[in-house]
Short mmCIF file of C-alpha atoms in Angstrom, two decimals:
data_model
loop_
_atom_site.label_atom_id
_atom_site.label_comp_id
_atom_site.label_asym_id
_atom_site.label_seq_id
_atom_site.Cartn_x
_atom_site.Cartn_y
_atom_site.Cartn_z
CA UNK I 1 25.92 13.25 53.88
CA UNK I 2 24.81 9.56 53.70
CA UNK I 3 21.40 10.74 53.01
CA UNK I 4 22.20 13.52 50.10
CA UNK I 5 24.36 9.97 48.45
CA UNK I 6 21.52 8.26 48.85
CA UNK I 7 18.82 10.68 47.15
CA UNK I 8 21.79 11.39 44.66
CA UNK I 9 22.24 7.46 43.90
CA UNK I 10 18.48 6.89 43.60
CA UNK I 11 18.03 9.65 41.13
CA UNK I 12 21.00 8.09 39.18
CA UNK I 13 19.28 4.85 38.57
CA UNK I 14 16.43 6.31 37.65
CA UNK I 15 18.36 8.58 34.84
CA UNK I 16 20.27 5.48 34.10
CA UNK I 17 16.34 3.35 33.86
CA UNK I 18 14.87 6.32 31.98
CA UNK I 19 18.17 5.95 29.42
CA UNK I 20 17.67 2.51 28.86
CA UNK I 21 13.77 2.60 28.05
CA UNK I 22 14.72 5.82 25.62
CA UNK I 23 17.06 3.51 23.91
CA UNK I 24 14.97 1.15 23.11
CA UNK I 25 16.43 -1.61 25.26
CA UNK I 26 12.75 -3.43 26.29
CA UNK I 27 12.39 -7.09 27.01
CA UNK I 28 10.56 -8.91 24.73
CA UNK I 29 7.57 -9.38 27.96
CA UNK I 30 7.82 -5.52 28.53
CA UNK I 31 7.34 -5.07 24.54
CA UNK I 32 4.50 -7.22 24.63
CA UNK I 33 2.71 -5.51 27.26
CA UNK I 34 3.26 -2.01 25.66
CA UNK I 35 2.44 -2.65 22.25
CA UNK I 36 -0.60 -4.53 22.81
CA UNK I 37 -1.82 -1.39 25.53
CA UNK I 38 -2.66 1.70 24.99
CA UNK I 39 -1.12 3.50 21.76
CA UNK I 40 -0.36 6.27 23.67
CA UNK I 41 1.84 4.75 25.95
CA UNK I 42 4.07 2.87 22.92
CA UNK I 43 7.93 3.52 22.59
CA UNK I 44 8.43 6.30 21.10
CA UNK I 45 9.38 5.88 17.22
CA UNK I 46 11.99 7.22 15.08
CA UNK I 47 11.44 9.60 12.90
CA UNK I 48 13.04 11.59 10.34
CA UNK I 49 12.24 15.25 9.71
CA UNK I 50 11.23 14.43 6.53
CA UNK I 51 8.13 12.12 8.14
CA UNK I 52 7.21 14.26 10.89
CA UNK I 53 4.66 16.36 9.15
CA UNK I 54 1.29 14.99 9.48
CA UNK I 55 2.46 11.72 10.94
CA UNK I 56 0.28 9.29 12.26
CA UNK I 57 1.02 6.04 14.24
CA UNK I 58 -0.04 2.60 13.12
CA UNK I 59 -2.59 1.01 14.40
CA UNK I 60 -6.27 -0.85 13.51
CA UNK I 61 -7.68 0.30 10.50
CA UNK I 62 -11.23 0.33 10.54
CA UNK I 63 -13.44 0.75 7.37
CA UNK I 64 -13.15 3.54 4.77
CA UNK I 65 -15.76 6.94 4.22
CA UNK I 66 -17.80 7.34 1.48
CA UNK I 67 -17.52 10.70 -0.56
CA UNK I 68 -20.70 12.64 -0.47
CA UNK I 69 -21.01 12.47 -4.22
CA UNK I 70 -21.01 9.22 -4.19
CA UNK I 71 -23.04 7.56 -1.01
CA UNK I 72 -22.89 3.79 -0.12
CA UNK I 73 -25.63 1.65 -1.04
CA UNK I 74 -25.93 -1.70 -1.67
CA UNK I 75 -27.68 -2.51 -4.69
CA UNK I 76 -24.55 0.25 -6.01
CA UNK I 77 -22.01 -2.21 -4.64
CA UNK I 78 -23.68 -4.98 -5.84
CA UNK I 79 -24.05 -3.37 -9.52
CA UNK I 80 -19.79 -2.36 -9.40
CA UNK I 81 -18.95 -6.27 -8.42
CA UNK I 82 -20.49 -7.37 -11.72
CA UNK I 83 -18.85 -4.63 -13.57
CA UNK I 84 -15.49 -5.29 -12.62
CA UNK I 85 -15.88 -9.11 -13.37
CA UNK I 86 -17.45 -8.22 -16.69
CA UNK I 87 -14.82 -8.73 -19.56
CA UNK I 88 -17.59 -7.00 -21.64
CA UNK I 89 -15.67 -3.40 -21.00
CA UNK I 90 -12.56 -4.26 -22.74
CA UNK I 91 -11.79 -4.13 -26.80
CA UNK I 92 -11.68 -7.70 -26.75
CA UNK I 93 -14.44 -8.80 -24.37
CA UNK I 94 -11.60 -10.95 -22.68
CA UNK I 95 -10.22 -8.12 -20.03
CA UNK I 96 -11.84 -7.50 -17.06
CA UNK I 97 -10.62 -5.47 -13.76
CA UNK I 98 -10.05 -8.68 -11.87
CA UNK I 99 -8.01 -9.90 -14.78
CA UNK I 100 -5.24 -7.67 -13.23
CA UNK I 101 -6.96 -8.00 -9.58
CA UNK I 102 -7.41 -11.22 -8.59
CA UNK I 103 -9.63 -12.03 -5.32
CA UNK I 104 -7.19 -15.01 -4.94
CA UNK I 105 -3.99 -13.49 -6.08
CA UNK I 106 -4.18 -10.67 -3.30
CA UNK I 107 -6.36 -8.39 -5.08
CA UNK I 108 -3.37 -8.32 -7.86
CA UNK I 109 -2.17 -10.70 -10.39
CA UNK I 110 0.92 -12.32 -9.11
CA UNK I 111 3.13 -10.76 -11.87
CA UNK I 112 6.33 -8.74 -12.36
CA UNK I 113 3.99 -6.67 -14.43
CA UNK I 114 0.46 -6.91 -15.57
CA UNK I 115 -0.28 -8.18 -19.17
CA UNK I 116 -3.17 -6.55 -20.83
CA UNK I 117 -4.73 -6.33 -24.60
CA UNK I 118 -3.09 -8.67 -27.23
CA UNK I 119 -0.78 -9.94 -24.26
CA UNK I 120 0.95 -6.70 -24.20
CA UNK I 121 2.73 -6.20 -21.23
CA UNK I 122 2.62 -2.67 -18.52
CA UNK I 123 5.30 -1.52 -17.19
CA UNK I 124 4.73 -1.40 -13.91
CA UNK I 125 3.28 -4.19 -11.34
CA UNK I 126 -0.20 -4.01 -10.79
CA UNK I 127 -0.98 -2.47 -7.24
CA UNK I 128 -3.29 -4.93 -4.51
CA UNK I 129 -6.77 -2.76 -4.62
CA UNK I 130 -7.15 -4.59 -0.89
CA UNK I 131 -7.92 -1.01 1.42
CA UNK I 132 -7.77 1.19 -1.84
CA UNK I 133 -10.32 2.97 -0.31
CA UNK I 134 -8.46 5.09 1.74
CA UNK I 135 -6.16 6.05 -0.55
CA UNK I 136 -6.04 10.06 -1.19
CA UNK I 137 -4.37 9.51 -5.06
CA UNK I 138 -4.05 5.90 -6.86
CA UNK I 139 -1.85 4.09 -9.24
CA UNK I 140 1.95 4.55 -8.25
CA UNK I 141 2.42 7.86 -9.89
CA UNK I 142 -1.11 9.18 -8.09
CA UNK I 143 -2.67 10.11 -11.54
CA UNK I 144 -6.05 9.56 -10.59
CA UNK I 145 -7.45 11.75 -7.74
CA UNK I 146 -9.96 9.24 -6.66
CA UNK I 147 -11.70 5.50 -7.15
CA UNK I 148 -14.28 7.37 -8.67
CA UNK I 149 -11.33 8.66 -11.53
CA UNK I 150 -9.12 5.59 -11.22
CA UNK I 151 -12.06 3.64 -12.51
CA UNK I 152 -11.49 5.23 -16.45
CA UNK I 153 -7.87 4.62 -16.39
CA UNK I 154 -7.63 0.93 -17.00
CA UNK I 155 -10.42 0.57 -19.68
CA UNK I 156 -8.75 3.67 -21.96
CA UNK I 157 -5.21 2.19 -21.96
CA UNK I 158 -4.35 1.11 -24.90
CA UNK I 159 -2.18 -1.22 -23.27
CA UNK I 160 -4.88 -2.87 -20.77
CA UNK I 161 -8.31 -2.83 -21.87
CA UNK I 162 -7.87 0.08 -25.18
CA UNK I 163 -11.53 1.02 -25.04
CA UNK I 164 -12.66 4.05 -25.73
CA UNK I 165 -14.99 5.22 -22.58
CA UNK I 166 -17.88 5.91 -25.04
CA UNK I 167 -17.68 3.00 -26.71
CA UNK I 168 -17.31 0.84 -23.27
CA UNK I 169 -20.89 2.82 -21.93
CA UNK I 170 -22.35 2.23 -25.30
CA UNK I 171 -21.49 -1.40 -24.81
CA UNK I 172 -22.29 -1.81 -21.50
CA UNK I 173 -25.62 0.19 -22.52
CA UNK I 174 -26.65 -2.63 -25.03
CA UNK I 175 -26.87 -5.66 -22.14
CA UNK I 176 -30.55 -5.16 -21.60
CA UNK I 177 -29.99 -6.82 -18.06
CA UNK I 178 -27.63 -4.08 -16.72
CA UNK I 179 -30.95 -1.15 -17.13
CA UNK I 180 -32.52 -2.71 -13.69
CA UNK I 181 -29.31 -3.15 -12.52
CA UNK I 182 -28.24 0.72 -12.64
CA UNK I 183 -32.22 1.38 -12.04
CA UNK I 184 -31.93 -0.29 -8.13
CA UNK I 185 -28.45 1.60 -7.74
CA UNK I 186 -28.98 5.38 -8.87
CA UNK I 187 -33.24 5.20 -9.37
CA UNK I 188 -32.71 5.68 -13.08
CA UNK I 189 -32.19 3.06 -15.93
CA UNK I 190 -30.16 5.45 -17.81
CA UNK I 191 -26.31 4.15 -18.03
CA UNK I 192 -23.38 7.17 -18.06
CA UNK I 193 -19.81 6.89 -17.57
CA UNK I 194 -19.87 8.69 -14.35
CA UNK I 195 -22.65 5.82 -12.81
CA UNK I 196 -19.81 2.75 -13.85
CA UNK I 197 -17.41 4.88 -12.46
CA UNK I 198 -19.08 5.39 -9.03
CA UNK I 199 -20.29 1.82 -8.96
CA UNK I 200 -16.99 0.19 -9.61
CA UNK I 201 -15.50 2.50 -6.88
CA UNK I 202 -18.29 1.51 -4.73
CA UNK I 203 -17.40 -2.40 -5.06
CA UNK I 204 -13.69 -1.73 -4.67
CA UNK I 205 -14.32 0.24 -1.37
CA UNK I 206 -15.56 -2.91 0.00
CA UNK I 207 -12.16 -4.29 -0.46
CA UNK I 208 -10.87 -4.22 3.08
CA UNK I 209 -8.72 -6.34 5.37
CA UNK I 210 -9.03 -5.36 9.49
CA UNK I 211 -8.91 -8.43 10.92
CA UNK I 212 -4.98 -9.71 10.71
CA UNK I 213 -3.54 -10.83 13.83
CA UNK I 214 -1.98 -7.48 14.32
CA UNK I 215 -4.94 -5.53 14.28
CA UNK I 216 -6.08 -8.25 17.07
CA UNK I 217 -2.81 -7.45 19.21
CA UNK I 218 -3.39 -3.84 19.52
CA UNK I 219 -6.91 -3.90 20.36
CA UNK I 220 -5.62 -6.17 23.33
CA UNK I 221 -4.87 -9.46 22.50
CA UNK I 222 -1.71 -9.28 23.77
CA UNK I 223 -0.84 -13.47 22.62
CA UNK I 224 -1.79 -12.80 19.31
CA UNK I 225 1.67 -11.96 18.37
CA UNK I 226 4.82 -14.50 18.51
CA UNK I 227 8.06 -12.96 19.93
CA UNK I 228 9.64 -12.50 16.43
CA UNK I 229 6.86 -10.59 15.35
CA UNK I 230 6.55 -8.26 18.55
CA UNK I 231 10.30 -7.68 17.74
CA UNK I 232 9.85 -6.77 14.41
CA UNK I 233 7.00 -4.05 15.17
CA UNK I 234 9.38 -2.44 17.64
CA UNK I 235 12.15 -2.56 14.70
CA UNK I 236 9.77 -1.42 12.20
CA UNK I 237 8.74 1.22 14.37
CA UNK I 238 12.99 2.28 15.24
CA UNK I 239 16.17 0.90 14.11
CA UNK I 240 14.72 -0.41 10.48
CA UNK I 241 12.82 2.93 9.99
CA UNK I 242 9.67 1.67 7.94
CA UNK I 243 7.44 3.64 10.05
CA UNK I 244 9.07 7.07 8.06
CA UNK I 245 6.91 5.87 5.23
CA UNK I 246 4.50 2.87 6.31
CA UNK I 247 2.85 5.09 9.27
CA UNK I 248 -1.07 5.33 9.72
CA UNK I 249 -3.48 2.50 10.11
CA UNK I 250 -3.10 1.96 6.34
CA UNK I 251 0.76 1.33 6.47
CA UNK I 252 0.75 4.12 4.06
CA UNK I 253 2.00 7.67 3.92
CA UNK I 254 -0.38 8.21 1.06
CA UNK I 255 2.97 10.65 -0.13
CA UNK I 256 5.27 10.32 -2.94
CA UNK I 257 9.22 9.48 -2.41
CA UNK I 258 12.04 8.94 -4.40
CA UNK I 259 13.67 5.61 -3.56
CA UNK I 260 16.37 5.30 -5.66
CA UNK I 261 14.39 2.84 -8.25
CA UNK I 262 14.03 4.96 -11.51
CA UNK I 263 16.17 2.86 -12.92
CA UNK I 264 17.83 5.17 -14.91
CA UNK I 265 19.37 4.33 -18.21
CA UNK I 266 17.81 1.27 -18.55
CA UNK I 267 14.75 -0.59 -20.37
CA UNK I 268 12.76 -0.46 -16.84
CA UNK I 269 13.44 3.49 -16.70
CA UNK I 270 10.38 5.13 -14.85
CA UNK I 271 10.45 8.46 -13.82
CA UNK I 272 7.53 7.49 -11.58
CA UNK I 273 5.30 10.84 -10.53
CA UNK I 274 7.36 13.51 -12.40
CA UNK I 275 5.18 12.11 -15.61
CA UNK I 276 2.26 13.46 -14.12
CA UNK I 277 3.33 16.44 -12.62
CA UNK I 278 6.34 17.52 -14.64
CA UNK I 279 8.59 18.43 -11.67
CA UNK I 280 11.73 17.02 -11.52
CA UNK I 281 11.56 17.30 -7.47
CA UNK I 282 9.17 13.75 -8.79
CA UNK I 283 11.69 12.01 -10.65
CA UNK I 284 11.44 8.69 -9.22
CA UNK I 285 9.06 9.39 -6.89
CA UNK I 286 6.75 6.50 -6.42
CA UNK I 287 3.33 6.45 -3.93
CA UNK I 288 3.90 4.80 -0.97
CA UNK I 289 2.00 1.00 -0.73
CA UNK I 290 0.60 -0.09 2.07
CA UNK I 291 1.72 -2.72 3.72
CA UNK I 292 -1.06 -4.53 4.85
CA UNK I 293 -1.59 -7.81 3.39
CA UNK I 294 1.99 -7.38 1.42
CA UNK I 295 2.71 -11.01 2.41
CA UNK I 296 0.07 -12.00 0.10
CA UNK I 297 0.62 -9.30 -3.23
CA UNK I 298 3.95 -9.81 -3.95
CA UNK I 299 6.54 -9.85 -6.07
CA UNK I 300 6.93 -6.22 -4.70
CA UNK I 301 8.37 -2.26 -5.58
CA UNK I 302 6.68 -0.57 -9.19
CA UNK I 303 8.40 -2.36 -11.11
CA UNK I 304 7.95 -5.91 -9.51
CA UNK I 305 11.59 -7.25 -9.78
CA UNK I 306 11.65 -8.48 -6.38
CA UNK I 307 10.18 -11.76 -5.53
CA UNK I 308 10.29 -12.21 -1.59
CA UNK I 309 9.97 -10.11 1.32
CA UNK I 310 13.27 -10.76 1.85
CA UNK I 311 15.44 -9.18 -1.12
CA UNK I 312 12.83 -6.33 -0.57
CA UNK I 313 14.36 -6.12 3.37
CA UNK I 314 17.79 -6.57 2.51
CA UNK I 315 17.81 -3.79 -0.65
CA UNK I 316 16.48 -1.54 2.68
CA UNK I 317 18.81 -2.37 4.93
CA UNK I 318 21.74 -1.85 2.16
CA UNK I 319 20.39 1.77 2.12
CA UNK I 320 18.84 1.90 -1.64
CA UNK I 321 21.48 1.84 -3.43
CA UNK I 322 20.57 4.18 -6.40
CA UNK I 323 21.89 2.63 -9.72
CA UNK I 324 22.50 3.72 -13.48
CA UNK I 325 23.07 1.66 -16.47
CA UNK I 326 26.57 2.61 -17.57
CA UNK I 327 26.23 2.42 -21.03
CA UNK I 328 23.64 5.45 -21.20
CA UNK I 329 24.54 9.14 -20.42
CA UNK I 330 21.79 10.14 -17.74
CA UNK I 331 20.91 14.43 -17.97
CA UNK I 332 22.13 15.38 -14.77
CA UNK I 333 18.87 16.82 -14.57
CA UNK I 334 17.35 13.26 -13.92
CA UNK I 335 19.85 12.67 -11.04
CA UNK I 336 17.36 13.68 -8.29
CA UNK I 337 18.47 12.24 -5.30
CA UNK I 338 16.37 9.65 -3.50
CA UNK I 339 15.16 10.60 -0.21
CA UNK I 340 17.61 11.26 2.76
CA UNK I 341 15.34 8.89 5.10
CA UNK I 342 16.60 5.54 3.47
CA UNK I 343 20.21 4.91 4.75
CA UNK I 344 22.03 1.85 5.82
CA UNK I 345 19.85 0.40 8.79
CA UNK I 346 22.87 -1.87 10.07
CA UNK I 347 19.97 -5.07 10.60
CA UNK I 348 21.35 -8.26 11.60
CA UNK I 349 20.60 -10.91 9.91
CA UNK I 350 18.27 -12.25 12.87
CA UNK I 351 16.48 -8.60 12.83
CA UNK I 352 15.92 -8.92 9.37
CA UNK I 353 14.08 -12.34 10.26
CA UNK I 354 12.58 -10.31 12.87
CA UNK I 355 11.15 -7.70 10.85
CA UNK I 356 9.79 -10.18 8.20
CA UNK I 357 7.80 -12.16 10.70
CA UNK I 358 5.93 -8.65 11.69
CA UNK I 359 5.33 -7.95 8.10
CA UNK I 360 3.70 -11.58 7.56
CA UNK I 361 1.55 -10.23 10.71
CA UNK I 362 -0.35 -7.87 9.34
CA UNK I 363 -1.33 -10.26 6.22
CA UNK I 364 -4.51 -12.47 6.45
CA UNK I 365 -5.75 -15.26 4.36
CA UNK I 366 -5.90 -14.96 0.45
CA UNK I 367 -9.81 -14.27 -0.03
CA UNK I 368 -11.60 -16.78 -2.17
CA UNK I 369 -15.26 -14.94 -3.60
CA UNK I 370 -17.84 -16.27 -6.22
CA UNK I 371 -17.80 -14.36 -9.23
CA UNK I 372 -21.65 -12.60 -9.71
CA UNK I 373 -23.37 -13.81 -12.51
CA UNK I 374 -23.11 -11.40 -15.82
CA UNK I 375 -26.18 -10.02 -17.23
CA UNK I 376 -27.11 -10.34 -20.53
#
């Protein structure tokens, strides 16, 4: 009888130890040790139904592919650095790509929005191009299907560089310096719109941060990582329910949600991807960012109207609140609901803290390059 109490009070503590660890309730030493081990052996995160479907787990990111159309090459990168510091594509000759994506502004421009030909203003904030290369669709309502597309965007818009793409190849065609330039990179001297395209694409797949001090931790650096900051993965990974979204190596989804930020009603209205694809399952349905490096290419959301890491935290943990300007009748029509994986996380104010320190983890140093030297 003793015995069978025995066997029957060992198997309780272990249910009881098995509870706990499901629960999430680690010490900050056991965290440490799992986290910075193998991936497969990690807590096991939260997920909503919604996020389940091709879910992958953070991790190190490694370096993008190259498309078969479009091979790497050197001389190719070297050719798409000078065209997107040349001004020489835009209307004006004063609007380059880095204009908008400054090396030392976080591959972005530090603005709500980006300002663009005759210091016109976008409407939307101008997305980091650091690891654009693995990207499956770009810009935040995924209008262009690759770099290789994304690359016309910006120079057509009549609002950021409003050239037309012939005119920008003719021009580009008349700087007797770029023919050996595009001669090195594709073995002809001949200069097309699809060559800028692929070597500006080329350049901005270089773009690439894998060396933060998270990407250290989980290779197995296991002091690489403060305690805040090993608290904050496991919340990001759980209770604050980031890793719905922000999953994969990239911190990206690379899907569209609705977030409650179309802003209906008002002057900052944005029906986000429903303007490309005319469903209105996409009304206000942004692409997800990545959130590597996000401590360096703020302010933050489409729209840009948060300036810290911290109103963009606390707007999360108070669920998304969806809002409408009162004075406007929204179509019901518009009223799509924003997705039912943001909810009141319930952080305290010390999680919060917590889960900010984790996101400053995965940032690195603002780079600092030498602009080439423009042909002429």
């Amino acid at each position: 009888m003793r015995r069978t109490l025995f066997l029957l009070g060992a198997i309780g503590i272990f249910v009881c130890s098995s509870a706990f660890l499901q629960n999430k309730e680690y010490t900050i030493a056991q965290l440490r040790e799992l986290y910075s081990g193998d991936p497969a052996k990690w807590p096991k995160p939260q997920l909503h139904e919604e996020a389940k479907e091709g879910f992958r787990d953070i991790g190190y990111l490694g370096r993008p592919t190259y498309p078969a159309d479009n091979p790497f090459n050197a001389d190719k990168e070297k050719l798409g650095k000078i065209l997107f510091f040349d001004p020489r594509l835009s209307v004006s000759g004063q609007i380059a790509c880095a204009s908008c994506h400054d090396p030392e502004l976080g591959w972005g421009d530090g603005k709500r929005v980006a300002y663009g030909h005759s210091r016109q203003t976008g409407k939307r904030n101008a997305m980091t191009l650091l690891n654009v290369g693995f990207y499956d669709k770009l810009f935040w309502d995924g209008r262009a299907k690759s770099l290789e597309d994304q690359a016309r965007f910006p120079v057509a818009d009549h609002v950021e560089m409003n050239t037309d793409l012939k005119v920008m190849v003719e021009n580009v065609d008349k700087v007797a310096g770029y023919k050996p330039l595009f001669a090195k990179a594709f073995g002809s001297e001949e200069i097309t719109l699809d060559k800028i395209q692929k070597a500006i694409a080329t350049f901005e797949r270089s773009v690439v941060s894998t060396s933060s001090r998270f990407d250290s931790f989980v290779k197995g650096n296991s002091k690489m990582l403060k305690d805040d900051e090993v608290m904050g993965l496991h919340l990001f990974r759980t209770k604050a329910g980031c890793i719905n979204c922000h999953n994969t190596p990239l911190f990206s989804d690379n899907k569209f949600h609705n977030d409650g930020q179309a802003l209906l009603g008002s002057r900052m209205e944005d029906l986000g991807r429903y303007n490309v694809t005319k469903n209105l399952k996409d009304i206000g349905s942004f692409k997800t960012p990545s959130l590597r490096e996000t401590n360096i290419t703020g302010p933050w959301m489409h729209h840009g109207n948060f300036p810290s890491l911290k109103d963009v935290i606390e707007f999360y943990n108070l669920g998304n609140p969806v809002s409408y300007q009162k004075a406007h009748i929204i179509p019901d029509s518009l009223k799509n609901p924003k997705s039912a994986m943001l909810k009141k996380l319930n952080l305290t104010l010390t999680e919060q803290q917590q889960l900010e320190a984790f996101l400053k983890s995965i940032s690195t140093q603002v780079q600092k390059i030498m602009p080439p030297k423009l042909p002429e």
